[in-house]
XYZ file of C-alpha atoms in Angstrom:
259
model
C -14.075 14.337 -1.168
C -11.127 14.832 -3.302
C -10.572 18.424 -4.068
C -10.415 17.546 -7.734
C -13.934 15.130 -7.400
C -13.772 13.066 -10.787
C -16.793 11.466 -11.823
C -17.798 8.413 -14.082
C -20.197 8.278 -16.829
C -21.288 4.714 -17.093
C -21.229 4.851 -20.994
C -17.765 4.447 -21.001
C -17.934 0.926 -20.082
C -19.723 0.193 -23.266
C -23.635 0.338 -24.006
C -24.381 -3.045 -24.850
C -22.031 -4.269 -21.763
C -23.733 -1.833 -19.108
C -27.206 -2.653 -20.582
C -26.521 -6.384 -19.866
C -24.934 -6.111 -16.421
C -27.112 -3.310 -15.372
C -26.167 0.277 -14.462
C -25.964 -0.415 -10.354
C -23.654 -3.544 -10.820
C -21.016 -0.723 -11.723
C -21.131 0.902 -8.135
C -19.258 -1.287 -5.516
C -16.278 -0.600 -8.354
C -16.674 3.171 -8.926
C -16.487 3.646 -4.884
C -13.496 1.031 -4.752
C -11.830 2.918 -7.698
C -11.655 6.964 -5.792
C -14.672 7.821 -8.003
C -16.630 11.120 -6.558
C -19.323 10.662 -8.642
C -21.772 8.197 -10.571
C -23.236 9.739 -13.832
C -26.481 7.474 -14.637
C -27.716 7.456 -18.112
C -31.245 7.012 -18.925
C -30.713 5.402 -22.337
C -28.607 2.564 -20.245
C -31.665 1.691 -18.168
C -33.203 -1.537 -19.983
C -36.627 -0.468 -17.810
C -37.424 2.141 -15.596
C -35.017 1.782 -12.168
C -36.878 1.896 -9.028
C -34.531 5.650 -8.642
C -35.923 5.760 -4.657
C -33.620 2.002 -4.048
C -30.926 2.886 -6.501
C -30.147 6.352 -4.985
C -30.189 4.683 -1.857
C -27.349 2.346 -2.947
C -25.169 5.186 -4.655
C -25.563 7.183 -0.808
C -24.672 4.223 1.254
C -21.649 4.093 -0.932
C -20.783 7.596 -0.342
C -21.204 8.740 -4.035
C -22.737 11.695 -5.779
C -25.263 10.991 -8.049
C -26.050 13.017 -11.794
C -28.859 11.503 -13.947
C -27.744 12.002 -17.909
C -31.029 12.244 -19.754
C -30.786 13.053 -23.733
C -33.217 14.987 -23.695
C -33.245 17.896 -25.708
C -34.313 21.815 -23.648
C -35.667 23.085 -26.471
C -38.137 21.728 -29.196
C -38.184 22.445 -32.511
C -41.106 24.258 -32.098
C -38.968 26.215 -29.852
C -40.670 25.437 -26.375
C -39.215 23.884 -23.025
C -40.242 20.068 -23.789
C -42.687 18.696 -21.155
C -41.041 15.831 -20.377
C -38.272 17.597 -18.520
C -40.661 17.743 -15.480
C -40.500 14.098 -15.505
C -36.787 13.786 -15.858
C -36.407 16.073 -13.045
C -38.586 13.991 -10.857
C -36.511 10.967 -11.535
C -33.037 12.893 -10.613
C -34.777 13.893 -7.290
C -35.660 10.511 -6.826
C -32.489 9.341 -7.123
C -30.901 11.724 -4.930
C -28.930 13.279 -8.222
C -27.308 16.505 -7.387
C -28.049 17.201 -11.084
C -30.306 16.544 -14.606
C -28.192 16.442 -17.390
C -29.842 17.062 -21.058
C -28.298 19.175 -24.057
C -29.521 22.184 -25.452
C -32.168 21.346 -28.366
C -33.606 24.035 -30.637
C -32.917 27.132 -28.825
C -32.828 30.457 -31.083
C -33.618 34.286 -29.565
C -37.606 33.726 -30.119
C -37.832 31.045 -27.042
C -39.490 32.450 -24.192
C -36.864 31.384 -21.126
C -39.621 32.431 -18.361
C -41.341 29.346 -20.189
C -38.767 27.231 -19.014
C -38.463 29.141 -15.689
C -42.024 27.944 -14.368
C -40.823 24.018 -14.408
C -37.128 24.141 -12.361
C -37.609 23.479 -8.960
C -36.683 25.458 -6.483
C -34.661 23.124 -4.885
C -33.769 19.657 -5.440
C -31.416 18.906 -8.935
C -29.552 21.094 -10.781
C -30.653 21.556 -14.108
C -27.083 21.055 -16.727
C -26.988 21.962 -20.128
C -24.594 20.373 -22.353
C -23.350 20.997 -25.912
C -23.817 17.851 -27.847
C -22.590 16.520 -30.999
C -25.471 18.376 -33.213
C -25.438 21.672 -35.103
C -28.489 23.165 -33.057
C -26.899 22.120 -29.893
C -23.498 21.801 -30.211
C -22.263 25.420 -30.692
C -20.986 27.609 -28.625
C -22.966 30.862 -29.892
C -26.536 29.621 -28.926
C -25.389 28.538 -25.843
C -23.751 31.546 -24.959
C -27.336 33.346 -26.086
C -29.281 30.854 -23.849
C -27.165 31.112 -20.859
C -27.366 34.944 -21.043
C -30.905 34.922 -21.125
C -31.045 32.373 -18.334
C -28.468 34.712 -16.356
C -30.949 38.159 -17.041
C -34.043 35.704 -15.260
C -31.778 34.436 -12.123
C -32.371 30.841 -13.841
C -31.114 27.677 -11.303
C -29.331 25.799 -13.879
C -25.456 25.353 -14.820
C -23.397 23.490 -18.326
C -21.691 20.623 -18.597
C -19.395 21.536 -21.109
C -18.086 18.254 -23.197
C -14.339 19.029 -24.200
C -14.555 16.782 -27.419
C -18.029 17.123 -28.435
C -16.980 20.751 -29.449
C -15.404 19.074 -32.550
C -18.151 17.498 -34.454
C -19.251 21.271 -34.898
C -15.595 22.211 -36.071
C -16.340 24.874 -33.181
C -12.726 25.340 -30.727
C -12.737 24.128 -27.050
C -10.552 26.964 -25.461
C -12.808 29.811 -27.067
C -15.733 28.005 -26.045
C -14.272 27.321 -22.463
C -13.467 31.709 -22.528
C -17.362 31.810 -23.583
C -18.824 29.535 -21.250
C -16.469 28.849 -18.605
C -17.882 31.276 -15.947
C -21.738 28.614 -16.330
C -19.952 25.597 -16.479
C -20.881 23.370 -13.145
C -19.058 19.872 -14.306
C -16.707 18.635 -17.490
C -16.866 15.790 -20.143
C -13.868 14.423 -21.167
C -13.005 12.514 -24.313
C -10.061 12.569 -26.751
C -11.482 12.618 -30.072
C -9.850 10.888 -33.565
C -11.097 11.087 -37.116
C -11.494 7.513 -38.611
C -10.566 6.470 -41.875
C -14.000 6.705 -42.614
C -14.181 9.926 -42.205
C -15.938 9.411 -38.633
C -14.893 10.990 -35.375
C -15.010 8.424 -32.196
C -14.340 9.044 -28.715
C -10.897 7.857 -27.342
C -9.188 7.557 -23.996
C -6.334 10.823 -23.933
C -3.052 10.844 -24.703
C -0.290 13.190 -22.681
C -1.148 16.228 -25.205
C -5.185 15.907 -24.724
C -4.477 15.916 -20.920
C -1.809 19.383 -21.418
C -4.892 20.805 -23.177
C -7.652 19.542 -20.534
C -5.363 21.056 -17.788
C -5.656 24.855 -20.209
C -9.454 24.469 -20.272
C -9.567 23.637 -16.496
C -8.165 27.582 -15.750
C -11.448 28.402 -17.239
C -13.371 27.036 -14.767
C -14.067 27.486 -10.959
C -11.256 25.402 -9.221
C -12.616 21.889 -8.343
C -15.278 21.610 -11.133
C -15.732 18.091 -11.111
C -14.440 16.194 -14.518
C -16.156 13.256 -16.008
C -14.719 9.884 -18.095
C -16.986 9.965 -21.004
C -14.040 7.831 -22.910
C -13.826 4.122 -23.601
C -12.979 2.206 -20.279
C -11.838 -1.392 -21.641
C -9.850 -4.204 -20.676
C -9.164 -6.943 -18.386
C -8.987 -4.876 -15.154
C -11.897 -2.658 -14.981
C -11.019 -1.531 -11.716
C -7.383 -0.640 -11.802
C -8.334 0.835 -15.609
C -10.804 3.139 -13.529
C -8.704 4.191 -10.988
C -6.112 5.300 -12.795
C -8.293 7.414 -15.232
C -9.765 9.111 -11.652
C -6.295 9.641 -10.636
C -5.322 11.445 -14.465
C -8.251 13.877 -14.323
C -8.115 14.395 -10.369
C -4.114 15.798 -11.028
C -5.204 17.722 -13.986
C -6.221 21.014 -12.443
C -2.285 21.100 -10.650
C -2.094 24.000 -12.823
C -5.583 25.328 -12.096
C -4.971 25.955 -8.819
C -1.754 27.723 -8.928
C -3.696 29.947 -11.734
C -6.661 30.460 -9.384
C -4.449 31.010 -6.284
C-alpha cells in the first residue's frame, strides 16, 4: 500500500450518475487508478447491496473498504440512535475497516457508556465526522465527545472533513490542533461561495493543496485522505488517478515534520 493510502468516496462521481451505474461498477477503475481505498455510501445504494458479495469484490481487488452511513451518533433526545447496530453489521459485512456517521446531537448530558455497550469489540471502526450542521459540525462538541470517549477507552476514531469546517464559519487548522491527535482518515474538498450565497464543494486549487499539506502535520503520518470533490469529465480514470497521485504527495511535508 502506498505510504500515503488515498481513498475515494464514490459521491464524487455524482449522485444521480453513481445511483444509475451502481456503486460496484466504480471498482475495476478505483483499483486501476492507485486508489487504497473504496468509501461506500449508503444513500448511493438504490436497494440494500448483498454487503457479503460486494466486500468480496472490493478484497479480490485488493482494496480497503469504509461504509459512509449519514447517520447521526446522537439523537435529539440525546441517546446513541439504535440503528447504528445495524449500520455496523452492514460495515462488517462488507469487510469495511470502518462505519462512518457524523456526530448528531451530542451536548455534556449524553451518557457515552450508552453508546459504549453497542461498538464491537472487534470488527469496524466506528468514525465520527463533523458535518455541514451546527450540532455536528463544530469543533467544540466534538472535542467534548471525543474526551469523554477517550476517559471510557471508547474504540472509535474522526474523520475530520477539511471543508465541511466552513459551513460552521469554524477554522480548519484550529480544529485540526483540537482534533488532530482522534483523527483516523481525512475528507477533502475545496470549498467556494456561490453567487447565491451557497457554498459547493470544488476540486483544489495549488493554495487548497499548500493548506491540506499544513493540516496533514496534524495528523499521524499516513492518515489516509479521501476525494470527497467533484470527479468529472471525459476520462474518469486518468481524472482519478491524478487526484490519488495530488493527495498521496501531499504529506511530503508531513513526513519531514514527523521525522
Amino acid at each position: 500500500m502506498h505510504p500515503n493510502p488515498v481513498s475515494i468516496s464514490l459521491s464524487s462521481y455524482g449522485a444521480d450518475f453513481v445511483r444509475q451505474r451502481g456503486q460496484e461498477q466504480f471498482l475495476d477503475m478505483l483499483a486501476a487508478a492507485g486508489v487504497s481505498r473504496v468509501e461506500l455510501r449508503e444513500e448511493l445504494f438504490a436497494s440494500a447491496p448483498d454487503a457479503t458479495a460486494l466486500g468480496a469484490v472490493v478484497a479480490t481487488l485488493g482494496l480497503e473498504c469504509l461504509y459512509s452511513s449519514p447517520l447521526e451518533l446522537w439523537t435529539a433526545q440525546g441517546v446513541p440512535d439504535p440503528r447504528l447496530v445495524q449500520k455496523l453489521e452492514t460495515a462488517r459485512a462488507l469487510g469495511a475497516v470502518a462505519l462512518k456517521v457524523s456526530l448528531g446531537h451530542f451536548d455534556e448530558h449524553c451518557d457515552v457508556m450508552a453508546l459504549a455497550a453497542l461498538l464491537p469489540a472487534h470488527g469496524p471502526l466506528l468514525l465520527v465526522e463533523n458535518d455541514q450542521t451546527a450540532q455536528g459540525g463544530r469543533i467544540e462538541p466534538l472535542l467534548q465527545f471525543f474526551l469523554r470517549a477517550d476517559t471510557l477507552g471508547l474504540r472509535l476514531g474522526m474523520t475530520f472533513d477539511i471543508g465541511n469546517w466552513q459551513w460552521q464559519d469554524e477554522p480548519a487548522r484550529q480544529a485540526a490542533r483540537q482534533l488532530g491527535r482522534w483523527v483516523r482518515y481525512v475528507h477533502c474538498k475545496a470549498v467556494q461561495r456561490r453567487a447565491d450565497g451557497r457554498l459547493v464543494a470544488t476540486p483544489p486549487e495549488a493554495a487548497d493543496l499548500q493548506a491540506w499539506a499544513a493540516l496533514m502535520a496534524e495528523f499521524a503520518p499516513g492518515v489516509v485522505r479521501a476525494v470527497e470533490y467533484p470527479l468529472v469529465g471525459e476520462d474518469l480514470l486518468a481524472l482519478t488517478r491524478a487526484q490519488v497521485r495530488s493527495l498521496a504527495a501531499l504529506s511530503a511535508g508531513e513526513e519531514v515534520a514527523h521525522a
